[in-house]
PDB file of C-alpha atoms in Angstrom:
ATOM      1  CA  SER A   1     -39.631 -87.985  54.396  1.00  0.00           C
ATOM      2  CA  ALA A   2     -36.007 -88.522  55.111  1.00  0.00           C
ATOM      3  CA  VAL A   3     -34.642 -89.290  58.652  1.00  0.00           C
ATOM      4  CA  ILE A   4     -31.369 -87.607  59.528  1.00  0.00           C
ATOM      5  CA  SER A   5     -29.118 -88.158  62.303  1.00  0.00           C
ATOM      6  CA  GLN A   6     -26.092 -86.079  63.411  1.00  0.00           C
ATOM      7  CA  LYS A   7     -23.067 -86.988  65.707  1.00  0.00           C
ATOM      8  CA  PRO A   8     -22.293 -85.585  68.071  1.00  0.00           C
ATOM      9  CA  SER A   9     -25.448 -83.894  69.367  1.00  0.00           C
ATOM     10  CA  ARG A  10     -23.291 -81.481  71.292  1.00  0.00           C
ATOM     11  CA  ASP A  11     -19.663 -80.702  72.148  1.00  0.00           C
ATOM     12  CA  ILE A  12     -17.505 -78.268  74.065  1.00  0.00           C
ATOM     13  CA  CYS A  13     -14.060 -77.797  72.387  1.00  0.00           C
ATOM     14  CA  GLN A  14     -10.838 -75.954  73.094  1.00  0.00           C
ATOM     15  CA  ARG A  15      -9.689 -73.084  70.901  1.00  0.00           C
ATOM     16  CA  GLY A  16      -7.480 -74.220  68.045  1.00  0.00           C
ATOM     17  CA  THR A  17      -8.795 -77.709  67.868  1.00  0.00           C
ATOM     18  CA  SER A  18     -10.938 -79.330  65.156  1.00  0.00           C
ATOM     19  CA  LEU A  19     -14.223 -81.169  65.404  1.00  0.00           C
ATOM     20  CA  THR A  20     -15.783 -83.389  62.725  1.00  0.00           C
ATOM     21  CA  ILE A  21     -19.612 -83.688  62.622  1.00  0.00           C
ATOM     22  CA  GLN A  22     -21.285 -86.594  60.946  1.00  0.00           C
ATOM     23  CA  CYS A  23     -24.633 -86.609  59.159  1.00  0.00           C
ATOM     24  CA  GLN A  24     -26.353 -89.936  58.257  1.00  0.00           C
ATOM     25  CA  VAL A  25     -29.472 -90.183  56.125  1.00  0.00           C
ATOM     26  CA  ASP A  26     -31.771 -93.107  56.027  1.00  0.00           C
ATOM     27  CA  SER A  27     -32.224 -92.954  52.349  1.00  0.00           C
ATOM     28  CA  GLN A  28     -29.911 -92.080  49.274  1.00  0.00           C
ATOM     29  CA  VAL A  29     -30.106 -88.564  48.502  1.00  0.00           C
ATOM     30  CA  THR A  30     -28.481 -86.553  45.808  1.00  0.00           C
ATOM     31  CA  MET A  31     -27.586 -83.275  47.599  1.00  0.00           C
ATOM     32  CA  MET A  32     -26.680 -82.452  51.282  1.00  0.00           C
ATOM     33  CA  PHE A  33     -26.487 -79.115  52.679  1.00  0.00           C
ATOM     34  CA  TRP A  34     -24.492 -77.766  55.661  1.00  0.00           C
ATOM     35  CA  TYR A  35     -25.907 -74.794  57.472  1.00  0.00           C
ATOM     36  CA  ARG A  36     -24.512 -72.831  60.443  1.00  0.00           C
ATOM     37  CA  GLN A  37     -26.885 -71.043  63.043  1.00  0.00           C
ATOM     38  CA  GLN A  38     -24.903 -68.590  65.273  1.00  0.00           C
ATOM     39  CA  PRO A  39     -26.546 -67.769  68.609  1.00  0.00           C
ATOM     40  CA  GLY A  40     -29.842 -65.936  68.258  1.00  0.00           C
ATOM     41  CA  GLN A  41     -29.273 -65.759  64.583  1.00  0.00           C
ATOM     42  CA  SER A  42     -30.999 -67.346  61.410  1.00  0.00           C
ATOM     43  CA  LEU A  43     -29.617 -70.141  59.479  1.00  0.00           C
ATOM     44  CA  THR A  44     -26.739 -69.595  56.898  1.00  0.00           C
ATOM     45  CA  LEU A  45     -25.715 -72.164  54.224  1.00  0.00           C
ATOM     46  CA  ILE A  46     -22.048 -73.150  54.614  1.00  0.00           C
ATOM     47  CA  ALA A  47     -21.852 -75.449  51.543  1.00  0.00           C
ATOM     48  CA  THR A  48     -23.484 -77.853  49.441  1.00  0.00           C
ATOM     49  CA  ALA A  49     -22.265 -81.463  49.105  1.00  0.00           C
ATOM     50  CA  ASN A  50     -22.745 -83.756  46.113  1.00  0.00           C
ATOM     51  CA  GLN A  51     -21.411 -87.233  46.091  1.00  0.00           C
ATOM     52  CA  GLY A  52     -18.522 -87.717  44.035  1.00  0.00           C
ATOM     53  CA  SER A  53     -17.601 -84.010  43.604  1.00  0.00           C
ATOM     54  CA  GLU A  54     -15.957 -81.348  45.572  1.00  0.00           C
ATOM     55  CA  ALA A  55     -18.401 -79.352  47.872  1.00  0.00           C
ATOM     56  CA  THR A  56     -19.637 -75.902  46.750  1.00  0.00           C
ATOM     57  CA  TYR A  57     -18.863 -73.260  49.435  1.00  0.00           C
ATOM     58  CA  GLU A  58     -20.923 -70.048  49.914  1.00  0.00           C
ATOM     59  CA  SER A  59     -19.180 -66.718  50.166  1.00  0.00           C
ATOM     60  CA  GLY A  60     -17.558 -66.361  53.328  1.00  0.00           C
ATOM     61  CA  PHE A  61     -16.636 -69.959  53.923  1.00  0.00           C
ATOM     62  CA  VAL A  62     -13.657 -71.711  52.649  1.00  0.00           C
ATOM     63  CA  ILE A  63     -12.717 -75.321  52.347  1.00  0.00           C
ATOM     64  CA  ASP A  64      -9.588 -74.967  54.711  1.00  0.00           C
ATOM     65  CA  LYS A  65     -11.857 -73.920  57.617  1.00  0.00           C
ATOM     66  CA  PHE A  66     -14.865 -76.221  56.899  1.00  0.00           C
ATOM     67  CA  PRO A  67     -13.625 -79.255  54.900  1.00  0.00           C
ATOM     68  CA  ILE A  68     -16.617 -81.570  53.813  1.00  0.00           C
ATOM     69  CA  SER A  69     -16.666 -85.149  52.774  1.00  0.00           C
ATOM     70  CA  ARG A  70     -19.368 -87.034  50.860  1.00  0.00           C
ATOM     71  CA  PRO A  71     -18.186 -90.495  50.382  1.00  0.00           C
ATOM     72  CA  ASN A  72     -21.660 -91.949  49.416  1.00  0.00           C
ATOM     73  CA  LEU A  73     -25.207 -90.904  48.891  1.00  0.00           C
ATOM     74  CA  THR A  74     -26.237 -91.381  52.763  1.00  0.00           C
ATOM     75  CA  PHE A  75     -23.327 -89.747  54.490  1.00  0.00           C
ATOM     76  CA  SER A  76     -21.409 -86.602  54.875  1.00  0.00           C
ATOM     77  CA  THR A  77     -19.075 -84.948  57.312  1.00  0.00           C
ATOM     78  CA  LEU A  78     -18.276 -81.495  58.167  1.00  0.00           C
ATOM     79  CA  THR A  79     -15.092 -80.512  60.070  1.00  0.00           C
ATOM     80  CA  VAL A  80     -14.770 -77.087  61.845  1.00  0.00           C
ATOM     81  CA  SER A  81     -10.985 -76.581  61.936  1.00  0.00           C
ATOM     82  CA  ASN A  82      -8.838 -74.408  64.187  1.00  0.00           C
ATOM     83  CA  MET A  83     -11.864 -73.467  66.046  1.00  0.00           C
ATOM     84  CA  SER A  84     -12.464 -70.056  67.909  1.00  0.00           C
ATOM     85  CA  PRO A  85     -15.158 -68.836  70.004  1.00  0.00           C
ATOM     86  CA  GLU A  86     -16.709 -67.425  67.020  1.00  0.00           C
ATOM     87  CA  ASP A  87     -17.461 -70.888  65.616  1.00  0.00           C
ATOM     88  CA  SER A  88     -19.649 -71.538  68.562  1.00  0.00           C
ATOM     89  CA  SER A  89     -23.051 -72.363  66.684  1.00  0.00           C
ATOM     90  CA  ILE A  90     -25.468 -74.965  65.930  1.00  0.00           C
ATOM     91  CA  TYR A  91     -24.436 -76.890  62.787  1.00  0.00           C
ATOM     92  CA  LEU A  92     -27.262 -78.463  60.733  1.00  0.00           C
ATOM     93  CA  CYS A  93     -27.170 -81.141  58.103  1.00  0.00           C
ATOM     94  CA  SER A  94     -30.029 -80.775  55.542  1.00  0.00           C
ATOM     95  CA  VAL A  95     -31.071 -82.899  52.624  1.00  0.00           C
ATOM     96  CA  GLY A  96     -33.167 -82.280  49.539  1.00  0.00           C
ATOM     97  CA  GLN A  97     -35.550 -85.030  48.429  1.00  0.00           C
ATOM     98  CA  GLY A  98     -35.743 -85.423  44.906  1.00  0.00           C
ATOM     99  CA  GLY A  99     -37.796 -88.317  43.245  1.00  0.00           C
ATOM    100  CA  ARG A 100     -40.618 -89.112  40.866  1.00  0.00           C
ATOM    101  CA  VAL A 101     -43.249 -88.277  43.345  1.00  0.00           C
ATOM    102  CA  ALA A 102     -44.307 -84.748  42.762  1.00  0.00           C
ATOM    103  CA  SER A 103     -45.378 -84.074  46.335  1.00  0.00           C
ATOM    104  CA  SER A 104     -41.606 -84.878  47.425  1.00  0.00           C
ATOM    105  CA  ARG A 105     -40.007 -82.592  45.212  1.00  0.00           C
ATOM    106  CA  GLY A 106     -38.357 -79.653  47.104  1.00  0.00           C
ATOM    107  CA  GLU A 107     -38.836 -81.162  50.416  1.00  0.00           C
ATOM    108  CA  GLN A 108     -35.948 -80.079  52.737  1.00  0.00           C
ATOM    109  CA  TYR A 109     -35.391 -81.869  55.793  1.00  0.00           C
ATOM    110  CA  PHE A 110     -32.982 -81.255  58.664  1.00  0.00           C
ATOM    111  CA  GLY A 111     -31.085 -83.080  61.046  1.00  0.00           C
ATOM    112  CA  PRO A 112     -31.192 -82.425  64.852  1.00  0.00           C
ATOM    113  CA  GLY A 113     -28.140 -80.254  64.715  1.00  0.00           C
ATOM    114  CA  THR A 114     -24.784 -80.286  66.499  1.00  0.00           C
ATOM    115  CA  ARG A 115     -24.330 -77.548  69.267  1.00  0.00           C
ATOM    116  CA  LEU A 116     -20.866 -76.600  69.303  1.00  0.00           C
ATOM    117  CA  THR A 117     -19.226 -74.493  72.080  1.00  0.00           C
ATOM    118  CA  VAL A 118     -15.593 -73.301  71.734  1.00  0.00           C
ATOM    119  CA  THR A 119     -13.905 -72.114  74.971  1.00  0.00           C
TER     120      THR A 119
ATOM    121  CA  ALA B   1     -30.460 -62.884  44.557  1.00  0.00           C
ATOM    122  CA  GLN B   2     -33.128 -64.489  46.831  1.00  0.00           C
ATOM    123  CA  LYS B   3     -34.043 -62.694  50.158  1.00  0.00           C
ATOM    124  CA  VAL B   4     -36.609 -63.376  52.804  1.00  0.00           C
ATOM    125  CA  THR B   5     -37.813 -60.704  55.276  1.00  0.00           C
ATOM    126  CA  GLN B   6     -39.667 -61.365  58.384  1.00  0.00           C
ATOM    127  CA  ALA B   7     -40.202 -57.937  59.968  1.00  0.00           C
ATOM    128  CA  GLN B   8     -41.462 -59.164  63.301  1.00  0.00           C
ATOM    129  CA  THR B   9     -38.589 -60.077  65.515  1.00  0.00           C
ATOM    130  CA  GLU B  10     -40.588 -60.960  68.463  1.00  0.00           C
ATOM    131  CA  ILE B  11     -44.324 -61.277  69.288  1.00  0.00           C
ATOM    132  CA  SER B  12     -45.764 -62.030  72.445  1.00  0.00           C
ATOM    133  CA  VAL B  13     -49.610 -63.326  72.846  1.00  0.00           C
ATOM    134  CA  VAL B  14     -51.691 -64.692  75.460  1.00  0.00           C
ATOM    135  CA  GLU B  15     -52.959 -68.219  75.027  1.00  0.00           C
ATOM    136  CA  LYS B  16     -55.999 -68.659  72.776  1.00  0.00           C
ATOM    137  CA  GLU B  17     -55.382 -65.388  70.922  1.00  0.00           C
ATOM    138  CA  ASP B  18     -54.756 -65.750  67.018  1.00  0.00           C
ATOM    139  CA  VAL B  19     -51.415 -64.539  65.667  1.00  0.00           C
ATOM    140  CA  THR B  20     -50.040 -63.904  62.226  1.00  0.00           C
ATOM    141  CA  LEU B  21     -46.318 -64.155  61.315  1.00  0.00           C
ATOM    142  CA  ASP B  22     -45.485 -62.220  58.315  1.00  0.00           C
ATOM    143  CA  CYS B  23     -43.037 -63.225  55.509  1.00  0.00           C
ATOM    144  CA  VAL B  24     -42.189 -61.291  52.387  1.00  0.00           C
ATOM    145  CA  TYR B  25     -39.804 -62.617  49.784  1.00  0.00           C
ATOM    146  CA  GLU B  26     -37.834 -61.607  46.842  1.00  0.00           C
ATOM    147  CA  THR B  27     -36.646 -63.712  43.884  1.00  0.00           C
ATOM    148  CA  ARG B  28     -36.103 -63.453  40.151  1.00  0.00           C
ATOM    149  CA  ASP B  29     -37.161 -67.045  39.625  1.00  0.00           C
ATOM    150  CA  THR B  30     -40.526 -67.839  38.232  1.00  0.00           C
ATOM    151  CA  THR B  31     -40.807 -71.131  39.898  1.00  0.00           C
ATOM    152  CA  TYR B  32     -39.827 -71.468  43.518  1.00  0.00           C
ATOM    153  CA  TYR B  33     -40.600 -72.994  46.793  1.00  0.00           C
ATOM    154  CA  LEU B  34     -41.581 -71.310  50.012  1.00  0.00           C
ATOM    155  CA  PHE B  35     -41.232 -73.011  53.473  1.00  0.00           C
ATOM    156  CA  TRP B  36     -42.177 -72.515  57.255  1.00  0.00           C
ATOM    157  CA  TYR B  37     -40.124 -74.116  59.785  1.00  0.00           C
ATOM    158  CA  LYS B  38     -40.496 -74.114  63.720  1.00  0.00           C
ATOM    159  CA  GLN B  39     -37.584 -74.121  65.855  1.00  0.00           C
ATOM    160  CA  PRO B  40     -38.380 -74.905  69.590  1.00  0.00           C
ATOM    161  CA  PRO B  41     -36.011 -74.228  72.383  1.00  0.00           C
ATOM    162  CA  SER B  42     -34.555 -77.703  71.610  1.00  0.00           C
ATOM    163  CA  GLY B  43     -33.060 -76.300  68.494  1.00  0.00           C
ATOM    164  CA  GLU B  44     -34.340 -78.829  66.068  1.00  0.00           C
ATOM    165  CA  LEU B  45     -35.842 -77.552  62.882  1.00  0.00           C
ATOM    166  CA  VAL B  46     -39.416 -78.835  62.358  1.00  0.00           C
ATOM    167  CA  PHE B  47     -40.859 -78.543  58.756  1.00  0.00           C
ATOM    168  CA  LEU B  48     -44.361 -77.163  58.748  1.00  0.00           C
ATOM    169  CA  ILE B  49     -45.191 -76.469  55.129  1.00  0.00           C
ATOM    170  CA  ARG B  50     -43.966 -76.171  51.516  1.00  0.00           C
ATOM    171  CA  ARG B  51     -45.808 -74.232  48.837  1.00  0.00           C
ATOM    172  CA  ASN B  52     -45.058 -74.152  45.137  1.00  0.00           C
ATOM    173  CA  SER B  53     -44.941 -70.596  43.465  1.00  0.00           C
ATOM    174  CA  PHE B  54     -47.579 -71.907  41.038  1.00  0.00           C
ATOM    175  CA  ASP B  55     -50.137 -73.035  43.638  1.00  0.00           C
ATOM    176  CA  GLU B  56     -51.708 -69.787  45.330  1.00  0.00           C
ATOM    177  CA  GLN B  57     -54.390 -71.834  47.016  1.00  0.00           C
ATOM    178  CA  ASN B  58     -54.165 -71.136  50.906  1.00  0.00           C
ATOM    179  CA  GLU B  59     -53.871 -74.087  53.193  1.00  0.00           C
ATOM    180  CA  ILE B  60     -55.220 -75.045  56.559  1.00  0.00           C
ATOM    181  CA  SER B  61     -53.805 -77.709  58.875  1.00  0.00           C
ATOM    182  CA  GLY B  62     -55.546 -77.727  62.232  1.00  0.00           C
ATOM    183  CA  ARG B  63     -54.816 -74.647  63.915  1.00  0.00           C
ATOM    184  CA  TYR B  64     -52.321 -73.532  61.303  1.00  0.00           C
ATOM    185  CA  SER B  65     -53.007 -71.694  58.095  1.00  0.00           C
ATOM    186  CA  TRP B  66     -50.996 -70.056  55.352  1.00  0.00           C
ATOM    187  CA  ASN B  67     -52.001 -67.286  53.183  1.00  0.00           C
ATOM    188  CA  PHE B  68     -49.752 -67.155  49.944  1.00  0.00           C
ATOM    189  CA  GLN B  69     -50.081 -64.049  47.754  1.00  0.00           C
ATOM    190  CA  LYS B  70     -47.769 -63.852  44.638  1.00  0.00           C
ATOM    191  CA  SER B  71     -48.906 -60.357  43.875  1.00  0.00           C
ATOM    192  CA  THR B  72     -47.545 -58.889  47.115  1.00  0.00           C
ATOM    193  CA  SER B  73     -44.751 -61.555  47.456  1.00  0.00           C
ATOM    194  CA  SER B  74     -45.837 -62.723  50.746  1.00  0.00           C
ATOM    195  CA  PHE B  75     -46.484 -65.911  52.667  1.00  0.00           C
ATOM    196  CA  ASN B  76     -47.958 -65.251  55.902  1.00  0.00           C
ATOM    197  CA  PHE B  77     -48.521 -67.981  58.716  1.00  0.00           C
ATOM    198  CA  THR B  78     -51.527 -67.766  61.105  1.00  0.00           C
ATOM    199  CA  ILE B  79     -51.894 -69.673  64.240  1.00  0.00           C
ATOM    200  CA  THR B  80     -55.387 -69.853  65.561  1.00  0.00           C
ATOM    201  CA  ALA B  81     -56.083 -70.316  69.255  1.00  0.00           C
ATOM    202  CA  SER B  82     -52.472 -70.060  70.209  1.00  0.00           C
ATOM    203  CA  GLN B  83     -51.238 -72.523  72.849  1.00  0.00           C
ATOM    204  CA  VAL B  84     -47.939 -72.369  74.974  1.00  0.00           C
ATOM    205  CA  VAL B  85     -46.432 -75.178  73.035  1.00  0.00           C
ATOM    206  CA  ASP B  86     -46.462 -73.008  70.050  1.00  0.00           C
ATOM    207  CA  SER B  87     -43.890 -70.900  71.605  1.00  0.00           C
ATOM    208  CA  ALA B  88     -40.883 -71.072  69.281  1.00  0.00           C
ATOM    209  CA  VAL B  89     -38.764 -69.276  66.750  1.00  0.00           C
ATOM    210  CA  TYR B  90     -40.427 -69.579  63.363  1.00  0.00           C
ATOM    211  CA  PHE B  91     -38.554 -69.300  60.134  1.00  0.00           C
ATOM    212  CA  CYS B  92     -39.780 -68.521  56.643  1.00  0.00           C
ATOM    213  CA  ALA B  93     -37.613 -69.633  53.717  1.00  0.00           C
ATOM    214  CA  LEU B  94     -37.342 -69.597  49.955  1.00  0.00           C
ATOM    215  CA  SER B  95     -35.803 -72.005  47.466  1.00  0.00           C
ATOM    216  CA  GLU B  96     -35.353 -72.668  43.878  1.00  0.00           C
ATOM    217  CA  ALA B  97     -37.538 -75.387  42.479  1.00  0.00           C
ATOM    218  CA  LYS B  98     -35.025 -78.130  41.760  1.00  0.00           C
ATOM    219  CA  THR B  99     -36.181 -81.726  41.937  1.00  0.00           C
ATOM    220  CA  SER B 100     -33.051 -82.806  43.605  1.00  0.00           C
ATOM    221  CA  GLY B 101     -33.284 -80.239  46.310  1.00  0.00           C
ATOM    222  CA  SER B 102     -31.899 -76.887  46.617  1.00  0.00           C
ATOM    223  CA  ARG B 103     -30.445 -74.384  49.005  1.00  0.00           C
ATOM    224  CA  LEU B 104     -32.736 -72.427  51.351  1.00  0.00           C
ATOM    225  CA  THR B 105     -32.679 -68.908  51.955  1.00  0.00           C
ATOM    226  CA  PHE B 106     -34.060 -68.119  55.425  1.00  0.00           C
ATOM    227  CA  GLY B 107     -35.640 -64.958  56.935  1.00  0.00           C
ATOM    228  CA  GLU B 108     -34.318 -63.772  60.280  1.00  0.00           C
ATOM    229  CA  GLY B 109     -36.881 -65.399  62.248  1.00  0.00           C
ATOM    230  CA  THR B 110     -39.725 -64.542  64.556  1.00  0.00           C
ATOM    231  CA  GLN B 111     -39.670 -65.456  68.184  1.00  0.00           C
ATOM    232  CA  LEU B 112     -43.268 -66.292  69.356  1.00  0.00           C
ATOM    233  CA  THR B 113     -44.021 -66.459  72.989  1.00  0.00           C
ATOM    234  CA  VAL B 114     -47.416 -67.628  73.926  1.00  0.00           C
ATOM    235  CA  ASN B 115     -48.199 -66.826  77.587  1.00  0.00           C
ATOM    236  CA  PRO B 116     -50.661 -68.823  79.755  1.00  0.00           C
TER     237      PRO B 116
END
């Protein structure tokens, strides 16, 4: 399994500012995913990040608001820009584990999440 | 489009009771994966199980068991002899079957409370 860390684990930010969340994986992975979980809600995919290409955003999410970087196969960042209280959520990084071992195909692991509160 | 429905928003049981969490899914894919995750109050998502669409064999892991029925598009999760530590939100999820990983479609989650 992949071990994923996220920084920061939590933050309280002022309206109008930006926060960059880092996601580090202990092995090389092809695809990384960023999810948002608003209070009391389920998880919603923000975007898919492949190394060396632009991130693919889901409906309702735009690059200007959630720019993503994927500089290599073990690291990604998500920035929440010009924050408002509606952005208060848990943001989770996830990786898919490909590979030659059949049992590892389709595995999806999640980081511990970043709890963001916007005041 | 993929969809996952967890009709039970909240379930409350007394310790040692058995409890089943329902999950119904929709997909046009012939090959796909189904997942269950546990989210305790700490917020971290804990992977419980992944099931391939072509493998309908039920699975048991300790007090946990899963019943996958393709004919009814259901993937139910049963906890036997529940414990207080089982209290959490449980999510059922669905993904395409890609070897490099794929986006997950989550259900709305079921809040399970196990009372002593």
